[in-house]
mmCIF file of C-alpha atoms in Angstrom:
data_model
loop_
_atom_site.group_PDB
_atom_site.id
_atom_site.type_symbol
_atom_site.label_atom_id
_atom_site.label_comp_id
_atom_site.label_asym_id
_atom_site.label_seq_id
_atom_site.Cartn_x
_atom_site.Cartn_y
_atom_site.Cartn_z
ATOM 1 C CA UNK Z 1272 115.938 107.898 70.996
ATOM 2 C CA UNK Z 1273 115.118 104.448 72.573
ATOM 3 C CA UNK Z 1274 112.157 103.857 74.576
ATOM 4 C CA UNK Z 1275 112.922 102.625 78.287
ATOM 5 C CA UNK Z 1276 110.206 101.503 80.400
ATOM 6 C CA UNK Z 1277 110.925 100.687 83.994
ATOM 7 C CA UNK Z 1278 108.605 99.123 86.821
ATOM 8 C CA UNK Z 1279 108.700 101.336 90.172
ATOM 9 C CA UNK Z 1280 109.256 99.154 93.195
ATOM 10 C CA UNK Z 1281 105.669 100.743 94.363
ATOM 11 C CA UNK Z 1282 102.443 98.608 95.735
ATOM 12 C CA UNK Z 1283 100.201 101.668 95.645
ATOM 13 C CA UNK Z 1284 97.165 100.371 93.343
ATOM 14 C CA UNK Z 1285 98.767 97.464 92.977
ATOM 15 C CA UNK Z 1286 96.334 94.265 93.346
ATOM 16 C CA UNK Z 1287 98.591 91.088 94.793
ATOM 17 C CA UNK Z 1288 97.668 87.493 95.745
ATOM 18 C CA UNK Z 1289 100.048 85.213 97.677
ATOM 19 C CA UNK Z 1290 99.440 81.494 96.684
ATOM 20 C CA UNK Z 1291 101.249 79.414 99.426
ATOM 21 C CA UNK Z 1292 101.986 76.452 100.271
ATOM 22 C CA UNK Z 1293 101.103 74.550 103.329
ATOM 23 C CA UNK Z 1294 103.578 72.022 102.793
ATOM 24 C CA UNK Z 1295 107.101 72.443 104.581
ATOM 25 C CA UNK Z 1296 104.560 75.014 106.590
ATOM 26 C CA UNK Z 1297 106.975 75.468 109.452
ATOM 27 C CA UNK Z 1298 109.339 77.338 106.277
ATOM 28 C CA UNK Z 1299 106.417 78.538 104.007
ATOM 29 C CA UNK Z 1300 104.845 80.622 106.634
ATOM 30 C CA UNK Z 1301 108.751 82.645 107.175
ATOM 31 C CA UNK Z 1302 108.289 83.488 102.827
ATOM 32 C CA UNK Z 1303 104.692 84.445 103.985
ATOM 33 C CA UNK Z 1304 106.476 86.854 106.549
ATOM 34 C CA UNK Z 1305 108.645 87.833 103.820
ATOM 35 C CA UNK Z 1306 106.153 88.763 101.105
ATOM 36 C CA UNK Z 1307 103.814 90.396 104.003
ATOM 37 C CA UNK Z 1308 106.691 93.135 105.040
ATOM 38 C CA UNK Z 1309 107.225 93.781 101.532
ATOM 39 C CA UNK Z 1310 103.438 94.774 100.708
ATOM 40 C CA UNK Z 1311 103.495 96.809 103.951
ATOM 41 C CA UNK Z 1312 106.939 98.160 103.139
ATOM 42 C CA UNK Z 1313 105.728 99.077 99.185
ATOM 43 C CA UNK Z 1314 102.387 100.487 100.341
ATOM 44 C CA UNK Z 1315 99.794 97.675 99.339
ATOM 45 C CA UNK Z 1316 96.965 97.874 100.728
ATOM 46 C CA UNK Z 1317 95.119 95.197 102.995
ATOM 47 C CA UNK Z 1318 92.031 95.616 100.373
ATOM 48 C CA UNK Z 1319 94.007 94.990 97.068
ATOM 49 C CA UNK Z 1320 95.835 91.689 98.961
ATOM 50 C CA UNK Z 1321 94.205 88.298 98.759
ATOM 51 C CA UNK Z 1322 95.882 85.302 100.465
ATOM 52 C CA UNK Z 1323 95.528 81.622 99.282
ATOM 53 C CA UNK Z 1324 96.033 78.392 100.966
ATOM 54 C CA UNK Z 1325 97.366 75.163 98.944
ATOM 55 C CA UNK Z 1326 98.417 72.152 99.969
ATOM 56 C CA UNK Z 1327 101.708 72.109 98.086
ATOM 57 C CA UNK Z 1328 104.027 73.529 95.779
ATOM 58 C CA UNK Z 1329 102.471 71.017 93.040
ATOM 59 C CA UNK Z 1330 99.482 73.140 93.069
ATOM 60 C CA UNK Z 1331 100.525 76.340 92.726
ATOM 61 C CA UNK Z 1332 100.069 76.060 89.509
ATOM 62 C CA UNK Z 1333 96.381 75.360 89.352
ATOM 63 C CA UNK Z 1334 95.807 78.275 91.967
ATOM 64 C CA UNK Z 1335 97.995 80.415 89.982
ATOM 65 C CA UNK Z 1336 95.714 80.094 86.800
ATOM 66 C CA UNK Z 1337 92.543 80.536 88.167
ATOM 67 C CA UNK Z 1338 93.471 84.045 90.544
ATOM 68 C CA UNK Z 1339 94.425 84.853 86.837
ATOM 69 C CA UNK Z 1340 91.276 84.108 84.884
ATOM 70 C CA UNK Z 1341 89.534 85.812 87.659
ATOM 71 C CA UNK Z 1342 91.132 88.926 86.619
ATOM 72 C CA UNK Z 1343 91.305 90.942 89.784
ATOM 73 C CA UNK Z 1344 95.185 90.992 90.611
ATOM 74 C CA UNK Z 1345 97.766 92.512 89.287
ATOM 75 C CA UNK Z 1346 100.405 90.037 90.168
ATOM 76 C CA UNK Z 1347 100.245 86.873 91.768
ATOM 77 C CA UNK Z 1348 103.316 85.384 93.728
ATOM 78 C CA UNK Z 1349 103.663 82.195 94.510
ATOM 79 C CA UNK Z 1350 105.547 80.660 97.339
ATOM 80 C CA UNK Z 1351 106.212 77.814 98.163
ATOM 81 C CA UNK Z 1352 109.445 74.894 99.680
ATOM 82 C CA UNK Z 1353 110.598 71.705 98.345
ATOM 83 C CA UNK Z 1354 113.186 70.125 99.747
ATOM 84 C CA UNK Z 1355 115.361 67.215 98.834
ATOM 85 C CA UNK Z 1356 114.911 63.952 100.183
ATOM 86 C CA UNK Z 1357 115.747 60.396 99.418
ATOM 87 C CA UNK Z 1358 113.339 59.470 96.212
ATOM 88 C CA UNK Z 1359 113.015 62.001 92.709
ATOM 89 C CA UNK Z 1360 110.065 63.285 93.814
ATOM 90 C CA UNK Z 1361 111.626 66.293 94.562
ATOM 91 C CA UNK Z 1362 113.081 66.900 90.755
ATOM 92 C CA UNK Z 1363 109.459 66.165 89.932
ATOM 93 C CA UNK Z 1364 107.524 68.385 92.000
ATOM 94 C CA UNK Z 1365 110.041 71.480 90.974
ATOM 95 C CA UNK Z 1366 110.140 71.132 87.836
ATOM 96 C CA UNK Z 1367 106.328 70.789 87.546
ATOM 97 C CA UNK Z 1368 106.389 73.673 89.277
ATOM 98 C CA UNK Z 1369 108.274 76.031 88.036
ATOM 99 C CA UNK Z 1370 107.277 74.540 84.489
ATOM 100 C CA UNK Z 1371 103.338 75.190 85.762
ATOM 101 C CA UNK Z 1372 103.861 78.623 87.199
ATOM 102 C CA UNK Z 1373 106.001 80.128 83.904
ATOM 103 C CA UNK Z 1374 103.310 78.707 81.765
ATOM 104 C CA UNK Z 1375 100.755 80.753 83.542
ATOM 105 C CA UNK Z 1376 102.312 83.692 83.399
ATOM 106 C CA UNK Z 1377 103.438 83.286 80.061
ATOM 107 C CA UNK Z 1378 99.293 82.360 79.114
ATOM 108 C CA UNK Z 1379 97.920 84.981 80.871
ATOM 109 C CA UNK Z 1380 99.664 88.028 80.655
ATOM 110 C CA UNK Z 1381 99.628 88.627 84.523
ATOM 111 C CA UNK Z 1382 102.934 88.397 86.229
ATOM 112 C CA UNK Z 1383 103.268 84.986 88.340
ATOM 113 C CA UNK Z 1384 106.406 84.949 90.441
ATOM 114 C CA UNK Z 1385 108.464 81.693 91.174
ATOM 115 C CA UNK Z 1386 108.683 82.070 95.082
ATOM 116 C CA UNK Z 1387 109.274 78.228 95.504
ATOM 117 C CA UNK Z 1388 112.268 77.454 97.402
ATOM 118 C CA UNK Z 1389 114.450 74.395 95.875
ATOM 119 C CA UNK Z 1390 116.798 73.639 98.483
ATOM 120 C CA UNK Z 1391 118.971 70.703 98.786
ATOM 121 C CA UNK Z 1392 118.788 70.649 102.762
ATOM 122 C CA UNK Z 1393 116.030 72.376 105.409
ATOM 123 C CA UNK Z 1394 118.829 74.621 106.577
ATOM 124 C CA UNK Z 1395 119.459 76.160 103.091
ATOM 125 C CA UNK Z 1396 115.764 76.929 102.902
ATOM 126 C CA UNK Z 1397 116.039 78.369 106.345
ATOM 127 C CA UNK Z 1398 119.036 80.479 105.406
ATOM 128 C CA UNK Z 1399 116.720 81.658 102.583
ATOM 129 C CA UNK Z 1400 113.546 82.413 104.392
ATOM 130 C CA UNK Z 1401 114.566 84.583 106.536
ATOM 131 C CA UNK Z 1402 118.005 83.279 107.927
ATOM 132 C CA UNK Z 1403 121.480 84.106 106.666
ATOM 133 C CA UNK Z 1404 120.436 84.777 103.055
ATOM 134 C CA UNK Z 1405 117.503 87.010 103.640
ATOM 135 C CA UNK Z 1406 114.264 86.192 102.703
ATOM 136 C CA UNK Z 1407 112.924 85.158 99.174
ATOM 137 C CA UNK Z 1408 109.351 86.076 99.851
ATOM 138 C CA UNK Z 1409 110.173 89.516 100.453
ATOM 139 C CA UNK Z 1410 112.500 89.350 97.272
ATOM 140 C CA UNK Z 1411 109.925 88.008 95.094
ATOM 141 C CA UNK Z 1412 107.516 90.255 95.908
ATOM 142 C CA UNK Z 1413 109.285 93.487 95.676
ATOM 143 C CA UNK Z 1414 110.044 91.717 92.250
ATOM 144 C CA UNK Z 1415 106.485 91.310 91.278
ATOM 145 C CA UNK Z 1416 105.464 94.638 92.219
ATOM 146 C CA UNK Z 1417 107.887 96.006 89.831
ATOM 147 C CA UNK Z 1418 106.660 93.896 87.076
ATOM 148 C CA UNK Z 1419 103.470 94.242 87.796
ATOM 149 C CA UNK Z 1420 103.968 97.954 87.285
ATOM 150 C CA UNK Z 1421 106.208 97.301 84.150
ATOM 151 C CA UNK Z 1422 103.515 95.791 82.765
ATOM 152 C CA UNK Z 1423 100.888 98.370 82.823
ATOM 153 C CA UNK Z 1424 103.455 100.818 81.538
ATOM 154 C CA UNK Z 1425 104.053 98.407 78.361
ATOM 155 C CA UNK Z 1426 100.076 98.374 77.960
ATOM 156 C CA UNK Z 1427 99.366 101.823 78.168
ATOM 157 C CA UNK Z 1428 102.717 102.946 76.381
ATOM 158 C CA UNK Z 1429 102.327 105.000 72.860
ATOM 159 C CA UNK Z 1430 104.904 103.791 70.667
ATOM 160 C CA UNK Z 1431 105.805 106.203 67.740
ATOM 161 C CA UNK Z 1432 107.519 105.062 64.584
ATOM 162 C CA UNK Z 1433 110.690 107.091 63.843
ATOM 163 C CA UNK Z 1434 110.215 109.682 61.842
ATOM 164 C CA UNK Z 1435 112.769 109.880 59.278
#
């Protein structure tokens, strides 16, 4: 029989940090919104949530890594909005960051969601922070709490060979 391991979609004893973005603020602080009804809608509690200011989606990165060497959260999620304009700096600062965040998670073991909206115009980011298309700050942080909780299931799992 195969072993399945699932994450519940539960913040109870779950330890979150929001890293956003101050840039595109106007649109970061509806993903803020977001990712706030979905710790009060999962049961976090104010005590196990920490909330930290950047000044862009280029550092999320840097933010990301040390809330994870400081080892008191479970999951970190960070949000974030770029949005296309007339020069590359847009394919640079998303790429960086998505690059930046992955590698932190992938370094540190702790979960590090990508909450950074790419959007080719303001109104898709609307539509996706809270508009039309929902909100990706509540998505990515129901997501996160269900890794986060996938994860401590993997850790504490007991694995038995097959006996045969």
């Amino acid at each position: 029989m195969a072993i399945e391991l699932e994450g519940e979609k539960t913040g109870r004893g779950v330890r979150v940090a929001l890293a956003v973005s101050r840039f595109n603020e106007n649109l970061t602080l509806r993903l803020l919104e977001g990712a706030l009804m979905a710790c009060q809608q999962f049961d976090v509690q104010n005590d196990d949530l920490t909330l930290v200011w950047v000044p862009g989606s280029f550092e999320l990165p840097t933010i990301a890594a040390e809330l994870a060497k400081a080892g008191r959260h479970d999951v970190i999620v960070c949000l974030g909005v770029v949005i296309k304009g007339e020069t590359a700096h847009f394919e640079h600062v998303s790429e960086q960051a998505a690059a930046g965040i992955a590698a932190v998670s992938r370094e540190s073991g702790v979960p590090v969601m990508f909450g950074v909206l790419t959007a080719y115009t303001e109104q898709q980011a609307l539509d996706r922070s809270g508009g039309m298309l929902g909100n990706r700050g509540f998505d990515v942080t129901v997501a996160g709490l269900e890794m986060a909780n996938v994860v401590r299931k993997v850790r504490g799992a007991v694995i038995e060979p097959n006996a045969g």
